[in-house]
Amino acid sequence: MTPAHAPPGPTTGPTPTPAPSGAGAAGSDPEAEWRSFVAGIADPGAKAAAGTLTGGDREKFKALNPASQRTFGAISPALRPEFFTLAPWPDQNAVTVMVANPTHLAQYAGLNPAHRPAYRALTPDERGDMVPIASTYVAQLLTDPNALAEWRTWRNVAVIKEDPTVCAALGVNPDDPLKFAEEVGKLSSGKAGERLRRLVTETGFEVPTHREDSLKDVQTRVKGGADAWQAMRDATDTWVLKGKLTKGDGAFPTVPLMKAVPYINMIKYSDPSPAFVTDLLKANGKDDAAGRADWAAHKGDRAEAYFTEWKKKGGVFNPQVHTPAATIQGRGAAGAYWMYGGDKAVLVDPATSGQDIVQLCAIEESPEYNHGFCIVELPKSDPGLDGKVRRPTMWDGITFDQFAAIDDPSKCYGVTSGGAPEVVIAPTNLSACTILRKING
Amino acid sequence: MTPSEARKRLRDLESDESYSKHSDGLAPLADGYAAADAGAQAAAHEAVWALVSSGDAEERAYGERVWGAIPPPASFADRVADLYVKAPSERLAQLLAGHLGASLSEAAAERLMDYFLAHPGEQVKLAPAVLAAPGTTPEVLAAFEQLVRDANDVMTLYELYGAAGLGHEEQRFYAACRGKAPALLSELEDLLMTSAKQELRAAVGDFPRA
């Protein structure tokens, strides 16, 4: 299993839309300006859909991030007014994931609009299992949380009862169906329900018994009084980075490991060089004791504005000098997701625009990239690298709702729903990476 | 507090919603911290302290990364400085630059400066902290000047430029830069804002762009 989508950015503020060719040339004629904007949209579906818009819908379309603009073009006209009202994350993103599966999208379109929020909150696997269900029962599941919880439990029961190893690990007996369901139900509440199913069907562990061991760990925590989802969260640090080593893939020595890293994250979540902090403060007239204390207390709130002002005053960001302590990381001990492969030649080609790179790296929904970012590569010359790069297991992606399954147990890497191979790597210092390209620093 | 209790305390600050929104692993913690009350924030810093002061190498590294995202309050200054003296790390040195260094007690600052003078190999990393600290001694300033004169790569020179800014010793820094190769000064200039570029040229004299 692997996340269906790269972790998105915050919902605040739209990503700028593609720069239209000839923008501004239309002067103050709104109609000509709109035509010029539409002409600059690269995606044919989004362009066609935009061409039909009138009035205030045009501004709403402009405010969508590029990924959502493409989704807008891919959904039926009947769904479009509602789409404008959805939050970029997680709701528009959920529709974007559905676009990749026409059966799910068709079911979504056929729902009572009041039931669609609950459908958007499902995982792709859950949507898949709802497709064959009668529409009246689907409506009940989407409106009654208890019915949904029960359905999730029975989905897990169906999987677990077929797996004697899991039954033994959990100490449950399928021959006693009511007791069996009761025990499985304790591990299936809320968000834990789908995660339990992912864990039971997970085939990506380097040590196969880690599946049962981690199941028992969760069960022990639940027996100790934790709610199932809390138990999984608490167990996560123990079980991340346990997937198969990617070096088992024959192409490993030649496949590049790359990642797009936004500059603003380096400033917010690592410790910038003292010289850079001083200059950020100077650029904003805050280089005094009070300004430094304020920076320390409110760094996350100040970083974007201070960085913008510093750039306006002639600063050009150099990640390795300005933020030498930056780390590419997941939560706690967890690894970060990296591209396994990808067209390096295209990414480093100066002819490939920043907007193209944003699309290639699937980071269009993340406003944090708007402040500039770099493409980094982990050098294969690192002698310890082959012991660090792993296939993601469900534990590495436990927080991602939009998951797609990997059924092939021999795979040494994950694949996004968009088909891009990816791996997880433990927290990595920026200084260990090669910067292939800097964009809009 | 054990490291494991500390990790749980930090994890409990993260919300599922925040986690699903961000690409950086520390963002949910930073969000949760920002939304927490003063008591929970103080408890979070004590948890980080437990990790950096008594965790294993991985736990300490994690704690230091967390403090990169949510810098410790000034009340931790002496503890961090004394931990550095016992078990130095680059990240602790960096944390001591800025408001922590400026908040050191005179006694802790003196201990840190003694350490600085006795450990030439760590002086570049520690220079921002000792120049930010109260009561910087003439010996420390002399050592700093020598570091600037000896610096022959832009990373080192930029770190020392930062130290100078923290100690309001820019003119001492620029004076020690005079005579450096134009190529090195050009590299330094590329890292600076326009106003600092102008200050650099005014102080060291004009130099050709490499």
XYZ file of C-alpha atoms in Angstrom:
651
model
C 0.000 0.000 0.000
C 1.167 3.470 -0.649
C -0.299 6.965 -0.517
C -2.363 7.672 -3.544
C -1.097 11.204 -3.629
C 1.791 13.270 -2.432
C 1.044 14.957 0.890
C -0.723 18.142 -0.026
C -0.248 21.626 1.231
C -2.407 23.660 3.539
C -5.724 24.895 2.341
C -4.935 28.520 2.877
C -4.752 30.520 -0.277
C -4.956 29.324 -3.831
C -1.979 28.306 -5.883
C -1.467 30.807 -8.691
C -2.981 29.643 -11.905
C -0.778 29.172 -14.969
C 0.451 32.414 -16.419
C -1.710 33.034 -19.465
C 0.089 33.857 -22.629
C -0.400 37.481 -23.443
C -1.797 38.251 -20.006
C -2.077 41.908 -19.421
C -2.139 42.687 -23.110
C -5.889 42.746 -22.949
C -5.806 45.878 -20.818
C -9.049 46.649 -19.031
C -11.359 44.614 -21.290
C -12.513 41.803 -18.934
C -13.837 39.662 -21.758
C -10.583 39.822 -23.715
C -8.643 39.248 -20.506
C -10.663 36.125 -19.760
C -10.195 34.791 -23.291
C -6.489 35.376 -22.931
C -6.487 33.551 -19.590
C -8.369 30.584 -21.040
C -5.991 30.444 -23.993
C -3.106 30.036 -21.545
C -4.567 26.950 -19.824
C -2.547 23.914 -20.853
C -4.972 21.109 -19.925
C -7.553 20.598 -22.716
C -10.376 19.559 -20.376
C -9.810 22.475 -18.032
C -9.572 24.839 -20.986
C -12.845 23.590 -22.450
C -14.630 23.814 -19.104
C -13.272 27.291 -18.439
C -14.491 28.396 -21.826
C -18.081 27.750 -20.768
C -17.919 29.863 -17.603
C -19.578 33.206 -17.131
C -19.866 35.844 -14.423
C -18.508 35.111 -10.967
C -17.654 31.510 -11.863
C -14.650 32.793 -13.767
C -13.027 34.189 -10.636
C -13.876 30.983 -8.773
C -12.135 28.998 -11.484
C -9.079 31.235 -11.359
C -8.882 30.662 -7.609
C -8.613 26.878 -8.036
C -5.130 25.385 -7.924
C -3.964 23.829 -11.226
C -4.746 20.261 -10.117
C -8.271 21.280 -9.147
C -8.683 23.128 -12.445
C -7.933 19.893 -14.269
C -10.370 18.015 -12.044
C -12.990 20.673 -12.749
C -12.569 19.951 -16.438
C -12.816 16.196 -15.905
C -16.066 16.108 -13.894
C -19.538 16.459 -15.321
C -21.057 19.932 -15.633
C -23.632 18.919 -13.014
C -20.918 18.491 -10.379
C -19.078 21.720 -11.126
C -21.120 24.244 -9.094
C -20.692 22.060 -6.007
C -16.968 21.635 -6.706
C -16.436 25.390 -6.405
C -17.763 25.250 -2.852
C -15.400 22.498 -1.651
C -12.259 23.110 0.368
C -9.102 22.481 -1.693
C -8.030 19.987 0.928
C -9.307 17.412 1.581
C -12.503 17.692 -0.467
C -11.356 18.829 -3.913
C -8.427 16.454 -3.592
C -10.780 13.547 -2.882
C -12.639 14.332 -6.108
C -9.292 14.495 -7.930
C -8.537 10.973 -6.690
C -11.986 9.818 -7.864
C -11.336 11.178 -11.351
C -8.643 8.511 -11.664
C -11.377 5.881 -11.114
C -14.413 6.507 -13.328
C -16.511 3.925 -11.475
C -16.059 5.770 -8.202
C -16.718 9.098 -9.876
C -19.929 7.777 -11.421
C -21.143 6.508 -8.053
C -20.278 9.851 -6.475
C -22.159 11.768 -9.169
C -25.240 9.616 -8.637
C -25.430 10.279 -4.895
C -27.751 12.633 -3.119
C -25.538 15.753 -2.721
C -26.105 15.594 1.036
C -24.387 12.184 1.088
C -21.341 13.218 -0.928
C -19.243 14.619 1.962
C -19.254 11.192 3.648
C -18.345 9.532 0.351
C -15.427 11.918 -0.157
C -14.140 10.953 3.288
C -13.916 7.267 2.344
C -10.694 5.687 1.135
C -10.421 4.445 -2.446
C -10.585 0.830 -1.229
C -13.789 1.565 0.661
C -15.292 3.266 -2.379
C -14.408 0.221 -4.423
C -16.286 -2.014 -1.999
C -19.312 0.271 -2.090
C -19.693 0.127 -5.869
C -21.607 -3.204 -5.930
C -23.825 -2.296 -2.963
C -27.473 -1.324 -3.480
C -27.925 2.430 -3.521
C -30.335 2.420 -0.580
C -27.745 0.660 1.605
C -25.009 3.025 0.396
C -27.232 5.921 1.430
C -27.653 4.352 4.871
C -23.876 3.871 5.262
C -23.212 7.468 4.302
C -25.740 8.878 6.743
C -25.449 6.573 9.759
C -21.996 6.487 11.408
C -22.906 3.367 13.357
C -23.867 1.536 10.190
C -20.604 2.622 8.569
C -18.592 1.436 11.573
C -20.381 -1.918 11.469
C -19.743 -2.228 7.735
C -16.055 -1.519 8.303
C -15.917 -4.191 10.969
C -17.486 -6.781 8.692
C -15.082 -5.876 5.884
C -12.256 -6.627 8.284
C -13.917 -9.797 9.529
C -14.169 -11.002 5.934
C -10.450 -10.507 5.374
C -9.197 -11.736 8.740
C -11.198 -14.956 8.856
C -9.441 -16.060 5.659
C -6.006 -15.581 7.240
C -5.191 -18.165 9.937
C -1.900 -16.456 10.788
C -3.673 -13.218 11.629
C -6.409 -15.059 13.514
C -3.751 -16.766 15.617
C -1.892 -13.518 16.234
C -5.049 -11.807 17.438
C -6.270 -14.866 19.330
C -9.602 -14.879 17.520
C -11.556 -17.917 16.332
C -13.665 -17.663 13.153
C -15.733 -20.626 14.355
C -17.217 -18.367 17.003
C -18.529 -15.643 14.686
C -20.075 -13.322 17.241
C -17.057 -13.285 19.534
C -14.839 -13.020 16.469
C -16.706 -9.958 15.224
C -16.669 -8.420 18.692
C -12.870 -8.723 18.925
C -12.294 -7.422 15.411
C -14.752 -4.610 16.094
C -12.604 -3.356 18.968
C -9.785 -2.758 16.477
C -11.966 -1.350 13.713
C -13.513 1.811 15.095
C -13.284 5.056 13.135
C -10.194 5.626 11.045
C -8.601 2.504 12.497
C -11.035 0.309 10.584
C -9.542 0.912 7.170
C -5.980 0.909 8.551
C -6.553 -2.506 10.133
C -7.624 -3.834 6.774
C -4.520 -2.346 5.160
C -2.322 -3.944 7.789
C -3.910 -7.360 7.436
C -3.398 -7.265 3.672
C 0.064 -5.658 3.827
C 2.679 -7.677 1.941
C 5.526 -5.187 1.993
C 7.361 -5.887 5.269
C 11.028 -6.811 5.080
C 10.400 -9.230 7.955
C 6.988 -10.745 7.190
C 6.160 -11.417 10.863
C 6.193 -7.673 11.500
C 2.661 -7.687 10.176
C 1.464 -9.950 13.013
C 3.799 -8.364 15.554
C 2.462 -4.904 14.844
C -1.133 -6.190 14.929
C -0.497 -7.666 18.368
C 1.090 -4.392 19.474
C -2.075 -2.507 18.510
C -4.298 -5.091 20.169
C -2.276 -4.884 23.390
C -2.628 -1.110 23.443
C -6.388 -1.387 22.864
C -6.687 -3.916 25.677
C -4.817 -1.395 27.820
C -7.627 1.078 27.257
C -6.582 3.037 24.172
C -9.052 3.757 21.424
C -8.098 1.806 18.280
C -6.949 4.830 16.272
C -4.943 6.237 19.191
C -3.354 2.804 19.647
C -2.288 2.820 16.006
C -0.879 6.333 16.257
C 1.062 5.389 19.374
C 2.409 2.235 17.739
C 3.500 4.001 14.571
C 6.989 5.061 15.656
C 7.842 1.429 16.361
C 6.730 0.120 12.988
C 7.663 2.743 10.408
C 10.537 2.064 8.021
C 10.106 -1.696 8.170
C 9.313 -2.235 4.477
C 11.342 -4.270 2.038
C 14.664 -2.741 1.071
C 14.426 -1.246 -2.381
C 17.881 -2.546 -3.239
C 16.072 -5.809 -4.014
C 14.798 -4.128 -7.162
C 17.211 -4.945 -9.969
C 17.188 -1.405 -11.291
C 18.045 0.150 -7.917
C 21.664 1.066 -8.761
C 20.607 3.211 -11.699
C 17.246 4.655 -10.626
C 17.505 8.236 -9.305
C 16.067 9.097 -5.887
C 14.706 12.623 -6.093
C 12.449 14.928 -4.140
C 11.087 18.433 -4.462
C 11.649 20.341 -1.215
C 10.006 23.720 -0.603
C 12.215 26.486 0.723
C 9.643 27.780 3.164
C 9.575 24.400 4.945
C 13.338 24.546 5.365
C 12.966 27.903 7.075
C 9.934 27.007 9.166
C 10.825 23.511 10.295
C 14.603 23.460 10.474
C 16.971 25.800 12.219
C 18.209 28.353 9.660
C 21.778 29.620 9.828
C 22.153 32.389 12.449
C 23.400 34.687 9.691
C 20.269 34.062 7.659
C 17.999 34.658 10.649
C 19.782 37.928 11.277
C 19.241 38.983 7.677
C 15.591 37.929 7.729
C 15.109 40.071 10.822
C 17.062 42.974 9.347
C 15.013 42.824 6.157
C 11.904 43.246 8.278
C 13.242 45.821 10.721
C 13.183 43.348 13.621
C 16.867 42.827 14.378
C 16.704 43.535 18.084
C 16.127 41.508 21.249
C 12.359 41.788 20.996
C 12.439 40.805 17.326
C 14.557 37.740 18.057
C 12.300 36.629 20.899
C 9.280 37.132 18.661
C 10.915 35.087 15.891
C 11.610 32.271 18.323
C 8.048 32.269 19.608
C 6.227 32.766 16.289
C 8.607 31.500 13.650
C 5.937 29.537 11.830
C 3.703 32.595 11.519
C 6.482 34.978 10.489
C 8.536 32.878 8.087
C 6.596 33.479 4.878
C 6.329 37.247 5.216
C 9.907 37.668 6.389
C 11.265 35.482 3.577
C 9.247 37.388 0.988
C 10.579 40.697 2.263
C 14.158 39.401 2.332
C 13.852 38.332 -1.300
C 12.415 41.729 -2.219
C 15.505 43.285 -0.689
C 17.850 41.358 -2.915
C 18.235 38.059 -1.070
C 18.727 34.945 -3.197
C 18.132 31.716 -1.316
C 20.876 29.115 -1.193
C 19.520 26.149 0.807
C 22.848 24.590 1.697
C 24.207 27.837 3.140
C 21.084 29.503 4.513
C 19.540 26.370 6.037
C 22.413 23.886 6.396
C 20.582 21.975 9.148
C 17.502 21.323 7.011
C 16.248 17.767 7.190
C 13.965 15.952 4.800
C 11.726 14.124 7.184
C 8.475 12.484 8.083
C 6.739 12.637 11.450
C 8.779 11.547 14.442
C 11.054 8.735 13.377
C 9.117 8.248 10.157
C 10.681 8.520 6.757
C 9.878 10.957 4.013
C 8.495 9.924 0.641
C 10.892 10.208 -2.308
C 10.399 9.721 -6.017
C 11.950 6.444 -7.141
C 12.754 7.237 -10.729
C 11.224 10.082 -12.604
C 12.678 11.758 -15.618
C 15.762 13.405 -14.195
C 16.835 14.740 -17.586
C 13.539 16.593 -17.945
C 13.580 17.906 -14.376
C 17.058 19.401 -14.690
C 16.529 20.751 -18.200
C 16.421 24.560 -17.954
C 13.807 24.460 -20.711
C 11.410 22.703 -18.315
C 9.498 25.488 -16.608
C 8.843 25.708 -12.895
C 5.132 25.143 -13.590
C 5.948 21.977 -15.560
C 8.088 20.724 -12.688
C 5.305 21.396 -10.230
C 3.061 19.175 -12.335
C 5.699 16.465 -12.852
C 6.321 16.262 -9.127
C 2.586 16.277 -8.258
C 2.962 19.231 -5.888
C 0.408 21.520 -7.471
C -1.859 21.541 -4.462
C 0.822 22.665 -2.063
C 1.090 26.442 -1.740
C 4.325 26.018 0.218
C 6.086 25.418 -3.108
C 5.078 28.877 -4.323
C 7.930 30.439 -2.329
C 10.478 28.471 -4.321
C 11.820 24.967 -4.043
C 14.663 22.763 -5.114
C 14.918 19.316 -6.613
C 17.347 17.232 -4.608
C 18.851 13.843 -5.324
C 20.392 11.332 -2.942
C 23.765 10.365 -4.390
C 24.077 6.639 -5.022
C 27.707 6.967 -3.980
C 26.582 6.907 -0.323
C 27.782 3.462 0.793
C 24.967 3.068 3.329
C 22.185 4.126 1.010
C 21.006 0.664 0.014
C 20.208 -0.044 3.666
C 18.013 3.064 4.021
C 15.659 3.038 1.055
C 12.462 1.052 1.557
C 9.073 0.178 0.170
C 6.442 2.071 2.175
C 4.171 -0.101 4.294
C 0.818 0.922 5.703
C 2.641 2.150 8.803
C 4.608 4.666 6.727
C 1.400 5.982 5.209
C -0.929 5.609 8.158
C -2.047 9.230 8.115
C -2.995 9.234 4.432
C -6.670 8.673 3.790
C -6.315 8.354 0.028
C -4.527 5.044 -0.308
C -4.158 2.642 -3.206
C -3.172 -0.970 -2.648
C -0.034 -2.687 -3.928
C -0.893 -6.321 -4.340
C 2.465 -7.534 -5.613
C 4.434 -8.814 -2.600
C 7.653 -8.874 -4.614
C 7.626 -5.114 -5.215
C 10.434 -3.288 -3.452
C 8.910 0.147 -3.866
C 5.511 1.793 -3.687
C 3.492 3.364 -6.487
C 1.168 6.354 -6.297
C -2.271 6.169 -7.836
C -0.813 8.292 -10.603
C 1.624 5.462 -11.337
C 4.794 7.116 -10.066
C 7.129 4.815 -8.124
C 8.085 6.035 -4.650
C 10.041 4.932 -1.590
C 10.479 6.008 2.025
C 13.803 7.086 3.478
C 14.636 7.934 7.101
C 15.204 11.624 7.957
C 17.979 12.844 5.685
C 20.128 15.924 6.087
C 19.998 18.307 3.161
C 23.797 18.370 3.270
C 23.792 14.718 2.186
C 21.855 15.561 -0.979
C 22.836 16.954 -4.325
C 20.768 19.930 -5.394
C 19.858 19.323 -9.019
C 17.886 22.470 -9.621
C 16.634 25.538 -7.789
C 13.342 27.114 -8.778
C 12.274 30.645 -7.875
C 14.563 31.142 -4.913
C 10.063 11.983 31.951
C 11.336 9.055 29.887
C 12.113 9.553 26.199
C 9.162 7.360 25.336
C 6.803 9.487 27.471
C 8.334 12.556 25.859
C 7.633 11.272 22.369
C 4.036 10.517 23.275
C 3.585 13.995 24.716
C 4.842 15.536 21.480
C 2.799 13.166 19.330
C -0.348 14.097 21.223
C 0.072 17.698 20.050
C -0.392 16.607 16.446
C -3.843 16.510 14.942
C -4.890 14.166 12.143
C -6.240 17.121 10.221
C -2.987 19.010 10.419
C -1.007 15.942 9.471
C -3.008 15.410 6.326
C -2.358 18.954 5.153
C 1.418 19.132 5.183
C 4.362 17.636 3.381
C 6.881 18.273 6.151
C 6.840 15.831 9.042
C 7.329 18.482 11.721
C 4.516 20.701 10.484
C 1.720 18.974 12.459
C 3.708 19.313 15.658
C 4.445 22.972 14.944
C 0.745 23.544 14.220
C -0.316 21.767 17.403
C 2.225 23.681 19.422
C 1.040 27.006 18.022
C -2.540 26.155 18.949
C -1.694 24.896 22.447
C -1.998 26.909 25.647
C 1.066 28.147 27.519
C 1.058 25.169 29.868
C 1.027 22.648 27.053
C 3.742 24.589 25.229
C 5.957 24.547 28.306
C 5.302 20.818 28.717
C 6.276 20.274 25.081
C 9.640 21.962 25.627
C 10.260 19.837 28.720
C 9.523 16.791 26.567
C 12.055 17.957 23.984
C 14.550 18.577 26.757
C 14.065 14.989 27.958
C 14.875 13.761 24.452
C 17.953 15.918 23.879
C 19.368 15.486 27.372
C 18.669 11.810 28.043
C 17.586 10.184 24.792
C 19.655 7.898 22.612
C 21.297 9.275 19.485
C 18.152 9.013 17.362
C 15.947 10.531 20.087
C 18.388 13.359 20.641
C 18.541 14.064 16.911
C 14.750 14.112 16.794
C 14.547 16.465 19.779
C 17.068 18.817 18.215
C 15.065 18.820 14.983
C 11.891 19.623 16.926
C 13.629 22.594 18.522
C 14.578 23.712 15.033
C 10.868 24.007 14.283
C 9.698 25.303 17.670
C 12.684 27.084 19.233
C 13.012 26.719 22.995
C 12.142 29.698 25.186
C 14.854 31.804 26.793
C 14.435 29.962 30.096
C 16.255 26.974 28.538
C 19.379 28.988 27.709
C 21.623 27.865 30.577
C 20.510 24.232 30.361
C 21.239 24.091 26.635
C 24.620 25.793 27.042
C 25.664 23.422 29.807
C 24.487 20.432 27.781
C 26.568 21.676 24.867
C 29.657 21.826 27.051
C 29.047 18.242 28.178
C 27.904 16.784 24.864
C 28.446 19.201 21.978
C 26.429 19.093 18.782
C 26.182 21.473 15.847
C 22.458 21.881 16.289
C 22.758 22.857 19.936
C 25.392 25.408 18.953
C 22.985 26.813 16.410
C 20.162 26.955 18.950
C 22.408 28.972 21.228
C 22.841 31.595 18.546
C 20.254 34.331 18.826
C 17.810 34.720 21.658
C 19.083 31.760 23.711
C 22.671 33.014 23.621
C 21.558 36.499 24.557
C 19.581 35.082 27.498
C 22.458 33.178 29.113
C 23.313 33.964 32.698
C 26.760 35.480 33.139
C 28.028 32.253 34.705
C 26.727 30.034 31.907
C 28.082 32.461 29.299
C 31.468 32.348 30.953
C 31.485 28.540 30.916
C 30.566 28.549 27.249
C 33.274 31.075 26.387
C 35.879 29.050 28.258
C 34.813 26.030 26.248
C 34.980 28.054 23.026
C 38.542 29.164 23.716
C 39.632 25.646 24.641
C 38.158 23.948 21.552
C 39.451 25.569 18.362
C 37.834 22.892 16.185
C 34.347 23.948 17.299
C 34.873 27.697 17.215
C 33.234 28.413 13.875
C 29.988 26.694 14.893
C 30.046 28.206 18.367
C 31.012 31.749 17.348
C 27.407 32.952 16.865
C 26.523 31.742 20.363
C 29.461 33.321 22.166
C 29.094 36.594 20.306
C 25.391 36.696 21.126
C 26.117 35.941 24.786
C 26.414 38.693 27.398
C 29.884 39.829 28.415
C 31.854 38.657 25.380
C 35.509 38.859 26.403
C 38.399 40.406 24.447
C 39.935 36.919 24.125
C 36.800 35.642 22.428
C 36.708 38.654 20.099
C 40.359 38.159 19.209
C 39.718 34.493 18.443
C 36.739 35.514 16.335
C 38.834 37.931 14.296
C 41.381 35.227 13.687
C 38.649 32.869 12.514
C 37.523 35.459 9.976
C 41.065 36.021 8.741
C 41.582 32.252 8.407
C 38.284 31.555 6.669
C 38.763 30.537 3.068
C 35.364 29.122 2.120
C 32.069 30.894 1.832
C 30.138 28.618 4.230
C 32.541 29.453 7.064
C 32.654 33.104 6.176
C 28.852 33.313 6.117
C 28.579 31.665 9.541
C 31.050 34.194 10.915
C 29.127 37.016 9.240
C 26.117 35.764 11.204
C 28.103 35.714 14.424
C 29.212 39.288 13.791
C 25.609 40.372 13.304
C 24.570 38.759 16.576
C 27.344 40.476 18.493
C 27.005 43.790 16.646
C 30.582 43.264 15.515
C 30.026 43.798 11.803
C 32.830 46.301 11.456
C 35.264 43.907 13.138
C 34.136 41.226 10.671
C 34.496 43.464 7.622
C 37.900 44.694 8.772
C 39.119 41.111 9.063
C 37.776 40.419 5.563
C 39.956 43.041 3.929
C 42.410 41.498 1.534
C 40.410 38.334 0.964
C 40.239 36.989 -2.572
C 37.618 38.739 -4.732
C 36.197 35.329 -5.655
C 35.453 34.546 -2.023
C 34.024 38.001 -1.361
C 31.852 37.641 -4.454
C 30.496 34.335 -3.167
C 29.710 35.947 0.173
C 28.087 38.904 -1.540
C 25.769 36.531 -3.435
C 24.269 35.385 -0.131
C 23.446 38.863 1.139
C 20.629 41.343 0.751
C 21.345 44.451 -1.306
C 21.967 46.643 1.742
C 24.456 44.167 3.215
C 26.211 43.881 -0.134
C 26.664 47.640 -0.047
C 27.943 47.522 3.530
C 30.426 44.827 2.594
C 31.800 46.817 -0.337
C 31.922 50.015 1.669
C 33.874 48.282 4.432
C 36.324 46.090 2.530
C 36.719 48.335 -0.513
C 35.501 47.645 -4.010
C 36.444 44.302 -5.502
C 35.963 42.848 -8.963
C 33.176 40.264 -9.356
C 34.691 36.857 -9.820
